[in-house]
Amino acid sequence: MSAFPGARSLVEGAPGLRGTERGLRPARLPEWTRQQVLDPFFELETELSAGARLALRTEAVHLELTLHAVRVPGPGGEPAPAAVDLVVDGHLLRRVALSGGDLMLPATAESDAALVAGGPETIRFPDLPPGEKEIRIWLPHTAVCDLVSLRSDRPVGPSRQSASSPRWVHHGSSISHCVEAAGPTGMWPAVAATARGLHLTNLGFSGNAMLDPCVARTIRDLPADLISLEIGINIVGAAAMRLRTFRPAVHGFLDTIREKHPEVPMVIVSPVPCPVLEDRPGPLAVDPATGRVRAVGDPRDIPLGALTLSAARDHLARLVQERQRSDPALVHLDGRTLLKPDETSDLHDGLHPNATAYLRMGARFAEFIASHCEELRILHRTNTR
């Protein structure tokens, strides 16, 4: 039996791992960042377990994980589906849906947000393949999880594979958080990481890819052999910046990361298609009748620096081209390579891809890595940490 918080060495993909009164909570940003962005939505996003997982090596044929989850509202206000994925020697063996835990109820016109208390839940994985094996237990990407205990019929130890896998740190928006994925291994960064044998840290924060300096400092301080940044959709969709502030913010974000990772391959991913924002500025609003997004910005503000997705893509491509003169490890990826313009029917609300589209996006990013292995210097690198 392994109890938390004593088994910190088994947890991956959680730079903000911390103890709570209920167990060990994987969080995706360090504790000090909580005071940098005083926003409840941002704080919630950093605590959702997207990409966090237990990585272990064992001969056990029976595992039991007890966790206490907080399930959050999905787009319709109902609790978002949450599942744990069991991967054995690189293959998804089981997906178990959560049924317990606390439920976070959204605020309404009549009441504030509330938490309906539940309790811990034990997930059992019996009849595992015999012999020594590498196991990944991917935690729900749509829930906050406190790890209570891990029980096994044989000793467990830290993964050997993890020590030699190249580290990939990815940051982005809801398009990288992938709430619509069928399970945590269905997030497109997880799909790509599995395909290429990368050790993933997914800093995809729905609605919060805002070029925050604390996120840049977190990425700067993490071990990394590959860094990728999906930039633009939240900034355009919230009308959070204009061109005057967007370019310097991108430069500053990259400069901070380069302080400790001057030669690590870095991929700048521009926005995937979103038809309503392509040539009209944000902010976005949701039509309550259809659940689909619409842009409510004024096109007359474009000459004044209001950003559209088309403009953001153009400026990102130009910025990368300019920086490549002194930073050859910087690579640009047009987001329309991951999700093509003729695939926008897969945007279930006009903005977010569906689960099937995320699988394609992950496969395409994996192909991009393979086709750019010389520039990225990642696939054949031996990690000596």
Short mmCIF file of N, CA and C in Angstrom, two decimals, residues 215-378:
data_model
loop_
_atom_site.label_atom_id
_atom_site.label_comp_id
_atom_site.label_asym_id
_atom_site.label_seq_id
_atom_site.Cartn_x
_atom_site.Cartn_y
_atom_site.Cartn_z
N VAL A 215 2.86 32.54 -15.58
CA VAL A 215 2.89 31.30 -16.35
C VAL A 215 4.22 31.18 -17.10
N ALA A 216 4.68 32.30 -17.65
CA ALA A 216 5.98 32.28 -18.33
C ALA A 216 7.09 31.90 -17.37
N ARG A 217 7.05 32.43 -16.13
CA ARG A 217 8.09 32.10 -15.16
C ARG A 217 8.01 30.64 -14.74
N THR A 218 6.79 30.10 -14.66
CA THR A 218 6.64 28.68 -14.34
C THR A 218 7.27 27.81 -15.43
N ILE A 219 6.98 28.12 -16.69
CA ILE A 219 7.55 27.35 -17.80
C ILE A 219 9.07 27.49 -17.80
N ARG A 220 9.54 28.69 -17.56
CA ARG A 220 10.99 28.94 -17.51
C ARG A 220 11.68 28.03 -16.50
N ASP A 221 11.02 27.78 -15.37
CA ASP A 221 11.65 27.06 -14.27
C ASP A 221 11.43 25.55 -14.32
N LEU A 222 10.67 25.05 -15.30
CA LEU A 222 10.43 23.61 -15.42
C LEU A 222 11.48 22.97 -16.30
N PRO A 223 11.86 21.71 -16.02
CA PRO A 223 12.70 20.98 -16.97
C PRO A 223 11.98 20.85 -18.30
N ALA A 224 12.67 21.07 -19.40
CA ALA A 224 12.00 21.01 -20.70
C ALA A 224 13.00 20.66 -21.80
N ASP A 225 12.57 19.73 -22.66
CA ASP A 225 13.28 19.43 -23.90
C ASP A 225 12.51 19.93 -25.11
N LEU A 226 11.24 20.24 -24.91
CA LEU A 226 10.37 20.80 -25.94
C LEU A 226 9.34 21.66 -25.24
N ILE A 227 9.10 22.85 -25.79
CA ILE A 227 8.09 23.77 -25.27
C ILE A 227 7.18 24.16 -26.42
N SER A 228 5.89 24.17 -26.19
CA SER A 228 4.96 24.67 -27.20
C SER A 228 3.94 25.60 -26.55
N LEU A 229 3.56 26.62 -27.29
CA LEU A 229 2.66 27.66 -26.78
C LEU A 229 1.56 27.89 -27.80
N GLU A 230 0.33 27.62 -27.40
CA GLU A 230 -0.83 27.90 -28.25
C GLU A 230 -1.34 29.28 -27.84
N ILE A 231 -1.22 30.25 -28.73
CA ILE A 231 -1.42 31.66 -28.39
C ILE A 231 -2.50 32.27 -29.27
N GLY A 232 -3.41 33.05 -28.68
CA GLY A 232 -4.25 33.93 -29.47
C GLY A 232 -5.74 33.86 -29.22
N ILE A 233 -6.31 32.65 -29.10
CA ILE A 233 -7.77 32.57 -29.10
C ILE A 233 -8.37 33.25 -27.89
N ASN A 234 -7.80 33.10 -26.70
CA ASN A 234 -8.38 33.75 -25.52
C ASN A 234 -8.22 35.26 -25.57
N ILE A 235 -7.10 35.70 -26.09
CA ILE A 235 -6.84 37.14 -26.15
C ILE A 235 -7.80 37.82 -27.13
N VAL A 236 -8.00 37.19 -28.29
CA VAL A 236 -8.96 37.74 -29.27
C VAL A 236 -10.38 37.54 -28.76
N GLY A 237 -10.67 36.35 -28.23
CA GLY A 237 -12.04 36.05 -27.81
C GLY A 237 -12.53 36.87 -26.65
N ALA A 238 -11.62 37.37 -25.82
CA ALA A 238 -12.01 38.23 -24.70
C ALA A 238 -11.75 39.70 -24.99
N ALA A 239 -11.23 40.00 -26.19
CA ALA A 239 -10.80 41.36 -26.52
C ALA A 239 -9.90 41.89 -25.41
N ALA A 240 -8.98 41.03 -24.95
CA ALA A 240 -8.14 41.36 -23.81
C ALA A 240 -6.97 42.27 -24.17
N MET A 241 -6.57 42.28 -25.44
CA MET A 241 -5.45 43.11 -25.88
C MET A 241 -5.75 43.66 -27.27
N ARG A 242 -5.04 44.72 -27.57
CA ARG A 242 -4.99 45.20 -28.95
C ARG A 242 -3.57 44.99 -29.48
N LEU A 243 -3.40 45.27 -30.75
CA LEU A 243 -2.10 45.00 -31.35
C LEU A 243 -0.97 45.67 -30.58
N ARG A 244 -1.20 46.88 -30.08
CA ARG A 244 -0.15 47.62 -29.37
C ARG A 244 0.37 46.83 -28.16
N THR A 245 -0.50 46.10 -27.48
CA THR A 245 -0.07 45.34 -26.30
C THR A 245 0.22 43.88 -26.62
N PHE A 246 -0.39 43.34 -27.68
CA PHE A 246 -0.23 41.93 -28.00
C PHE A 246 1.21 41.58 -28.37
N ARG A 247 1.80 42.31 -29.29
CA ARG A 247 3.15 41.98 -29.73
C ARG A 247 4.16 42.05 -28.58
N PRO A 248 4.21 43.14 -27.81
CA PRO A 248 5.16 43.16 -26.69
C PRO A 248 4.90 42.08 -25.66
N ALA A 249 3.62 41.72 -25.45
CA ALA A 249 3.32 40.67 -24.47
C ALA A 249 3.86 39.32 -24.94
N VAL A 250 3.72 39.03 -26.23
CA VAL A 250 4.28 37.78 -26.76
C VAL A 250 5.79 37.79 -26.62
N HIS A 251 6.43 38.89 -27.01
CA HIS A 251 7.89 38.99 -26.88
C HIS A 251 8.32 38.80 -25.43
N GLY A 252 7.63 39.44 -24.51
CA GLY A 252 8.00 39.33 -23.10
C GLY A 252 7.85 37.91 -22.58
N PHE A 253 6.77 37.24 -22.99
CA PHE A 253 6.54 35.86 -22.58
C PHE A 253 7.68 34.96 -23.06
N LEU A 254 8.06 35.12 -24.33
CA LEU A 254 9.15 34.31 -24.89
C LEU A 254 10.49 34.66 -24.25
N ASP A 255 10.71 35.95 -24.03
CA ASP A 255 11.98 36.37 -23.40
C ASP A 255 12.14 35.74 -22.02
N THR A 256 11.06 35.70 -21.24
CA THR A 256 11.13 35.12 -19.90
C THR A 256 11.50 33.64 -19.98
N ILE A 257 10.84 32.90 -20.84
CA ILE A 257 11.14 31.46 -20.98
C ILE A 257 12.58 31.25 -21.42
N ARG A 258 13.05 32.09 -22.33
CA ARG A 258 14.40 31.93 -22.86
C ARG A 258 15.50 32.25 -21.83
N GLU A 259 15.14 32.86 -20.70
CA GLU A 259 16.15 33.13 -19.68
C GLU A 259 16.83 31.86 -19.19
N LYS A 260 16.08 30.76 -19.11
CA LYS A 260 16.66 29.50 -18.65
C LYS A 260 16.62 28.40 -19.71
N HIS A 261 15.93 28.65 -20.79
CA HIS A 261 15.86 27.67 -21.88
C HIS A 261 16.26 28.33 -23.20
N PRO A 262 17.48 28.82 -23.29
CA PRO A 262 17.87 29.60 -24.47
C PRO A 262 17.90 28.79 -25.77
N GLU A 263 18.08 27.47 -25.69
CA GLU A 263 18.20 26.67 -26.90
C GLU A 263 17.18 25.54 -27.00
N VAL A 264 16.24 25.48 -26.08
CA VAL A 264 15.24 24.42 -26.13
C VAL A 264 14.29 24.70 -27.30
N PRO A 265 14.00 23.70 -28.13
CA PRO A 265 13.04 23.91 -29.22
C PRO A 265 11.70 24.39 -28.68
N MET A 266 11.17 25.45 -29.32
CA MET A 266 9.91 26.04 -28.88
C MET A 266 9.01 26.24 -30.10
N VAL A 267 7.79 25.71 -30.02
CA VAL A 267 6.82 25.79 -31.12
C VAL A 267 5.74 26.79 -30.74
N ILE A 268 5.55 27.79 -31.59
CA ILE A 268 4.47 28.77 -31.39
C ILE A 268 3.31 28.33 -32.27
N VAL A 269 2.18 27.99 -31.63
CA VAL A 269 1.01 27.49 -32.34
C VAL A 269 -0.03 28.61 -32.42
N SER A 270 -0.36 29.03 -33.62
CA SER A 270 -1.36 30.08 -33.78
C SER A 270 -2.77 29.47 -33.68
N PRO A 271 -3.81 30.30 -33.61
CA PRO A 271 -5.16 29.76 -33.33
C PRO A 271 -5.69 28.82 -34.41
N VAL A 272 -6.42 27.81 -33.95
CA VAL A 272 -7.19 26.98 -34.87
C VAL A 272 -8.38 27.81 -35.34
N PRO A 273 -9.08 27.39 -36.40
CA PRO A 273 -10.19 28.20 -36.91
C PRO A 273 -11.32 28.39 -35.90
N CYS A 274 -11.89 29.56 -35.95
CA CYS A 274 -13.14 29.88 -35.23
C CYS A 274 -13.86 30.88 -36.14
N PRO A 275 -14.82 30.42 -36.95
CA PRO A 275 -15.37 31.26 -38.03
C PRO A 275 -15.85 32.63 -37.59
N VAL A 276 -16.47 32.75 -36.41
CA VAL A 276 -17.05 34.04 -36.04
C VAL A 276 -15.98 35.06 -35.67
N LEU A 277 -14.76 34.61 -35.38
CA LEU A 277 -13.69 35.53 -34.97
C LEU A 277 -12.65 35.76 -36.06
N GLU A 278 -12.79 35.09 -37.18
CA GLU A 278 -11.73 35.16 -38.19
C GLU A 278 -11.51 36.60 -38.66
N ASP A 279 -12.58 37.32 -38.93
CA ASP A 279 -12.45 38.67 -39.47
C ASP A 279 -13.26 39.69 -38.69
N ARG A 280 -13.66 39.31 -37.49
CA ARG A 280 -14.39 40.23 -36.62
C ARG A 280 -13.77 40.14 -35.23
N PRO A 281 -13.56 41.27 -34.56
CA PRO A 281 -12.94 41.22 -33.23
C PRO A 281 -13.91 40.71 -32.17
N GLY A 282 -13.33 40.26 -31.05
CA GLY A 282 -14.13 39.87 -29.90
C GLY A 282 -14.62 41.11 -29.18
N PRO A 283 -15.28 40.93 -28.06
CA PRO A 283 -15.39 39.68 -27.31
C PRO A 283 -16.42 38.71 -27.86
N LEU A 284 -16.33 37.46 -27.38
CA LEU A 284 -17.30 36.44 -27.71
C LEU A 284 -18.46 36.48 -26.72
N ALA A 285 -19.62 36.12 -27.21
CA ALA A 285 -20.78 35.92 -26.35
C ALA A 285 -21.42 34.60 -26.77
N VAL A 286 -22.15 33.98 -25.86
CA VAL A 286 -22.82 32.72 -26.15
C VAL A 286 -24.31 32.99 -26.34
N ASP A 287 -24.84 32.54 -27.45
CA ASP A 287 -26.27 32.65 -27.71
C ASP A 287 -27.00 31.65 -26.83
N PRO A 288 -27.80 32.10 -25.87
CA PRO A 288 -28.46 31.15 -24.95
C PRO A 288 -29.42 30.22 -25.66
N ALA A 289 -29.93 30.62 -26.81
CA ALA A 289 -30.89 29.79 -27.52
C ALA A 289 -30.23 28.61 -28.23
N THR A 290 -29.00 28.82 -28.71
CA THR A 290 -28.32 27.77 -29.49
C THR A 290 -27.10 27.20 -28.80
N GLY A 291 -26.57 27.91 -27.80
CA GLY A 291 -25.33 27.48 -27.16
C GLY A 291 -24.10 27.73 -27.99
N ARG A 292 -24.23 28.45 -29.09
CA ARG A 292 -23.10 28.71 -29.97
C ARG A 292 -22.57 30.11 -29.73
N VAL A 293 -21.28 30.28 -30.03
CA VAL A 293 -20.64 31.57 -29.79
C VAL A 293 -20.87 32.52 -30.96
N ARG A 294 -20.82 33.81 -30.63
CA ARG A 294 -20.85 34.84 -31.66
C ARG A 294 -19.93 35.97 -31.24
N ALA A 295 -19.34 36.65 -32.21
CA ALA A 295 -18.46 37.77 -31.93
C ALA A 295 -19.29 39.04 -31.87
N VAL A 296 -19.06 39.85 -30.84
CA VAL A 296 -19.87 41.06 -30.67
C VAL A 296 -19.01 42.32 -30.76
N GLY A 297 -17.74 42.17 -31.15
CA GLY A 297 -16.89 43.34 -31.33
C GLY A 297 -17.28 44.12 -32.58
N ASP A 298 -16.80 45.35 -32.65
CA ASP A 298 -17.13 46.25 -33.76
C ASP A 298 -16.00 46.21 -34.79
N PRO A 299 -16.28 45.77 -36.03
CA PRO A 299 -15.24 45.74 -37.07
C PRO A 299 -14.60 47.09 -37.32
N ARG A 300 -15.29 48.17 -36.98
CA ARG A 300 -14.71 49.51 -37.18
C ARG A 300 -13.53 49.77 -36.26
N ASP A 301 -13.35 48.90 -35.24
CA ASP A 301 -12.21 49.06 -34.33
C ASP A 301 -10.94 48.39 -34.85
N ILE A 302 -11.05 47.64 -35.94
CA ILE A 302 -9.86 46.93 -36.45
C ILE A 302 -8.75 47.90 -36.84
N PRO A 303 -9.05 49.00 -37.55
CA PRO A 303 -7.96 49.94 -37.85
C PRO A 303 -7.33 50.57 -36.61
N LEU A 304 -8.03 50.51 -35.48
CA LEU A 304 -7.51 51.06 -34.23
C LEU A 304 -6.73 50.02 -33.43
N GLY A 305 -6.56 48.82 -34.00
CA GLY A 305 -5.75 47.80 -33.33
C GLY A 305 -6.52 46.65 -32.74
N ALA A 306 -7.86 46.63 -32.87
CA ALA A 306 -8.63 45.48 -32.38
C ALA A 306 -8.21 44.24 -33.16
N LEU A 307 -8.06 43.14 -32.45
CA LEU A 307 -7.52 41.92 -33.05
C LEU A 307 -8.61 40.97 -33.52
N THR A 308 -8.40 40.41 -34.70
CA THR A 308 -9.16 39.27 -35.18
C THR A 308 -8.23 38.05 -35.16
N LEU A 309 -8.80 36.86 -35.35
CA LEU A 309 -7.93 35.68 -35.41
C LEU A 309 -7.00 35.74 -36.61
N SER A 310 -7.50 36.21 -37.75
CA SER A 310 -6.65 36.31 -38.93
C SER A 310 -5.47 37.23 -38.66
N ALA A 311 -5.72 38.36 -38.03
CA ALA A 311 -4.63 39.30 -37.72
C ALA A 311 -3.67 38.69 -36.70
N ALA A 312 -4.20 38.03 -35.69
CA ALA A 312 -3.32 37.42 -34.67
C ALA A 312 -2.40 36.39 -35.31
N ARG A 313 -2.94 35.56 -36.21
CA ARG A 313 -2.09 34.57 -36.89
C ARG A 313 -0.98 35.25 -37.69
N ASP A 314 -1.37 36.28 -38.44
CA ASP A 314 -0.37 36.97 -39.27
C ASP A 314 0.74 37.56 -38.40
N HIS A 315 0.37 38.19 -37.30
CA HIS A 315 1.38 38.84 -36.44
C HIS A 315 2.26 37.81 -35.74
N LEU A 316 1.67 36.68 -35.34
CA LEU A 316 2.49 35.63 -34.72
C LEU A 316 3.49 35.05 -35.71
N ALA A 317 3.04 34.80 -36.94
CA ALA A 317 3.96 34.25 -37.95
C ALA A 317 5.10 35.22 -38.22
N ARG A 318 4.77 36.50 -38.31
CA ARG A 318 5.81 37.51 -38.58
C ARG A 318 6.77 37.64 -37.39
N LEU A 319 6.21 37.60 -36.18
CA LEU A 319 7.04 37.73 -34.99
C LEU A 319 8.03 36.56 -34.90
N VAL A 320 7.55 35.34 -35.16
CA VAL A 320 8.44 34.19 -35.11
C VAL A 320 9.53 34.32 -36.18
N GLN A 321 9.15 34.73 -37.36
CA GLN A 321 10.13 34.89 -38.45
C GLN A 321 11.21 35.89 -38.06
N GLU A 322 10.80 36.98 -37.43
CA GLU A 322 11.78 37.99 -37.02
C GLU A 322 12.71 37.45 -35.94
N ARG A 323 12.15 36.73 -34.96
CA ARG A 323 12.98 36.22 -33.85
C ARG A 323 13.90 35.09 -34.28
N GLN A 324 13.53 34.39 -35.33
CA GLN A 324 14.34 33.26 -35.77
C GLN A 324 15.75 33.67 -36.21
N ARG A 325 15.93 34.94 -36.52
CA ARG A 325 17.27 35.40 -36.92
C ARG A 325 18.27 35.21 -35.79
N SER A 326 17.81 35.36 -34.55
CA SER A 326 18.69 35.16 -33.40
C SER A 326 18.27 33.97 -32.54
N ASP A 327 17.17 33.31 -32.91
CA ASP A 327 16.64 32.20 -32.12
C ASP A 327 16.21 31.09 -33.08
N PRO A 328 17.16 30.35 -33.64
CA PRO A 328 16.81 29.31 -34.62
C PRO A 328 16.03 28.14 -34.06
N ALA A 329 15.95 28.03 -32.74
CA ALA A 329 15.18 26.93 -32.13
C ALA A 329 13.70 27.26 -32.01
N LEU A 330 13.29 28.41 -32.52
CA LEU A 330 11.89 28.82 -32.50
C LEU A 330 11.22 28.38 -33.80
N VAL A 331 10.06 27.72 -33.68
CA VAL A 331 9.36 27.16 -34.83
C VAL A 331 7.91 27.63 -34.80
N HIS A 332 7.35 27.92 -35.97
CA HIS A 332 5.95 28.36 -36.06
C HIS A 332 5.09 27.22 -36.59
N LEU A 333 3.91 27.05 -36.02
CA LEU A 333 2.92 26.08 -36.51
C LEU A 333 1.58 26.80 -36.64
N ASP A 334 1.09 26.91 -37.84
CA ASP A 334 -0.22 27.50 -38.09
C ASP A 334 -1.28 26.56 -37.51
N GLY A 335 -2.14 27.09 -36.63
CA GLY A 335 -3.15 26.27 -36.00
C GLY A 335 -4.09 25.60 -36.98
N ARG A 336 -4.18 26.15 -38.19
CA ARG A 336 -5.05 25.55 -39.21
C ARG A 336 -4.46 24.27 -39.79
N THR A 337 -3.24 23.94 -39.36
CA THR A 337 -2.67 22.64 -39.69
C THR A 337 -3.23 21.57 -38.77
N LEU A 338 -3.49 21.93 -37.52
CA LEU A 338 -4.05 20.98 -36.56
C LEU A 338 -5.54 20.75 -36.80
N LEU A 339 -6.28 21.81 -36.99
CA LEU A 339 -7.70 21.71 -37.34
C LEU A 339 -7.90 22.53 -38.60
N LYS A 340 -8.27 21.88 -39.66
CA LYS A 340 -8.32 22.54 -40.97
C LYS A 340 -9.58 23.39 -41.11
N PRO A 341 -9.53 24.45 -41.94
CA PRO A 341 -10.70 25.31 -42.09
C PRO A 341 -11.95 24.58 -42.58
N ASP A 342 -11.78 23.47 -43.32
CA ASP A 342 -12.97 22.75 -43.78
C ASP A 342 -13.47 21.74 -42.74
N GLU A 343 -12.92 21.79 -41.52
CA GLU A 343 -13.35 20.89 -40.46
C GLU A 343 -14.09 21.63 -39.35
N THR A 344 -14.54 22.84 -39.62
CA THR A 344 -15.17 23.62 -38.56
C THR A 344 -16.53 23.07 -38.15
N SER A 345 -17.07 22.12 -38.90
CA SER A 345 -18.30 21.45 -38.43
C SER A 345 -18.02 20.64 -37.16
N ASP A 346 -16.74 20.38 -36.87
CA ASP A 346 -16.37 19.67 -35.65
C ASP A 346 -16.24 20.60 -34.44
N LEU A 347 -16.52 21.89 -34.62
CA LEU A 347 -16.58 22.82 -33.49
C LEU A 347 -18.01 22.78 -32.96
N HIS A 348 -18.22 22.08 -31.85
CA HIS A 348 -19.60 21.80 -31.45
C HIS A 348 -20.38 23.05 -31.08
N ASP A 349 -19.67 24.09 -30.64
CA ASP A 349 -20.33 25.34 -30.29
C ASP A 349 -19.81 26.51 -31.12
N GLY A 350 -19.11 26.19 -32.20
CA GLY A 350 -18.50 27.22 -33.03
C GLY A 350 -17.13 27.64 -32.57
N LEU A 351 -16.66 27.08 -31.44
CA LEU A 351 -15.36 27.46 -30.87
C LEU A 351 -14.54 26.24 -30.49
N HIS A 352 -15.13 25.29 -29.78
CA HIS A 352 -14.38 24.17 -29.21
C HIS A 352 -14.52 22.92 -30.07
N PRO A 353 -13.40 22.26 -30.39
CA PRO A 353 -13.48 21.00 -31.13
C PRO A 353 -14.16 19.91 -30.31
N ASN A 354 -14.72 18.93 -31.01
CA ASN A 354 -15.30 17.78 -30.31
C ASN A 354 -14.23 16.73 -30.05
N ALA A 355 -14.61 15.64 -29.39
CA ALA A 355 -13.64 14.63 -28.97
C ALA A 355 -12.91 14.02 -30.15
N THR A 356 -13.61 13.77 -31.25
CA THR A 356 -12.98 13.16 -32.42
C THR A 356 -11.95 14.09 -33.03
N ALA A 357 -12.27 15.37 -33.09
CA ALA A 357 -11.34 16.36 -33.65
C ALA A 357 -10.07 16.44 -32.80
N TYR A 358 -10.19 16.33 -31.49
CA TYR A 358 -8.99 16.37 -30.64
C TYR A 358 -8.05 15.20 -30.94
N LEU A 359 -8.61 14.04 -31.24
CA LEU A 359 -7.76 12.90 -31.58
C LEU A 359 -6.97 13.19 -32.86
N ARG A 360 -7.64 13.77 -33.85
CA ARG A 360 -6.95 14.14 -35.10
C ARG A 360 -5.87 15.17 -34.83
N MET A 361 -6.20 16.17 -34.00
CA MET A 361 -5.23 17.22 -33.72
C MET A 361 -3.97 16.65 -33.06
N GLY A 362 -4.16 15.71 -32.13
CA GLY A 362 -3.01 15.10 -31.48
C GLY A 362 -2.15 14.33 -32.46
N ALA A 363 -2.80 13.58 -33.36
CA ALA A 363 -2.05 12.82 -34.37
C ALA A 363 -1.29 13.77 -35.29
N ARG A 364 -1.90 14.89 -35.64
CA ARG A 364 -1.23 15.84 -36.54
C ARG A 364 -0.06 16.54 -35.85
N PHE A 365 -0.21 16.84 -34.55
CA PHE A 365 0.94 17.45 -33.86
C PHE A 365 2.08 16.46 -33.76
N ALA A 366 1.76 15.19 -33.52
CA ALA A 366 2.80 14.16 -33.49
C ALA A 366 3.51 14.05 -34.84
N GLU A 367 2.74 14.16 -35.92
CA GLU A 367 3.34 14.13 -37.26
C GLU A 367 4.23 15.36 -37.47
N PHE A 368 3.78 16.50 -36.98
CA PHE A 368 4.57 17.73 -37.10
C PHE A 368 5.91 17.56 -36.40
N ILE A 369 5.90 17.00 -35.20
CA ILE A 369 7.14 16.77 -34.47
C ILE A 369 8.07 15.86 -35.28
N ALA A 370 7.50 14.79 -35.82
CA ALA A 370 8.32 13.84 -36.58
C ALA A 370 8.91 14.49 -37.82
N SER A 371 8.13 15.33 -38.51
CA SER A 371 8.62 15.94 -39.75
C SER A 371 9.59 17.08 -39.50
N HIS A 372 9.63 17.60 -38.25
CA HIS A 372 10.54 18.70 -37.91
C HIS A 372 11.56 18.26 -36.87
N CYS A 373 11.88 16.95 -36.87
CA CYS A 373 12.74 16.45 -35.80
C CYS A 373 14.12 17.09 -35.84
N GLU A 374 14.59 17.49 -37.02
CA GLU A 374 15.93 18.10 -37.07
C GLU A 374 15.92 19.45 -36.37
N GLU A 375 14.87 20.27 -36.66
CA GLU A 375 14.79 21.56 -35.98
C GLU A 375 14.50 21.40 -34.49
N LEU A 376 13.62 20.44 -34.17
CA LEU A 376 13.21 20.29 -32.78
C LEU A 376 14.21 19.50 -31.94
N ARG A 377 15.04 18.71 -32.58
CA ARG A 377 16.09 17.96 -31.88
C ARG A 377 15.52 17.23 -30.65
N ILE A 378 14.39 16.56 -30.85
CA ILE A 378 13.71 16.02 -29.69
C ILE A 378 13.54 14.50 -29.73
#
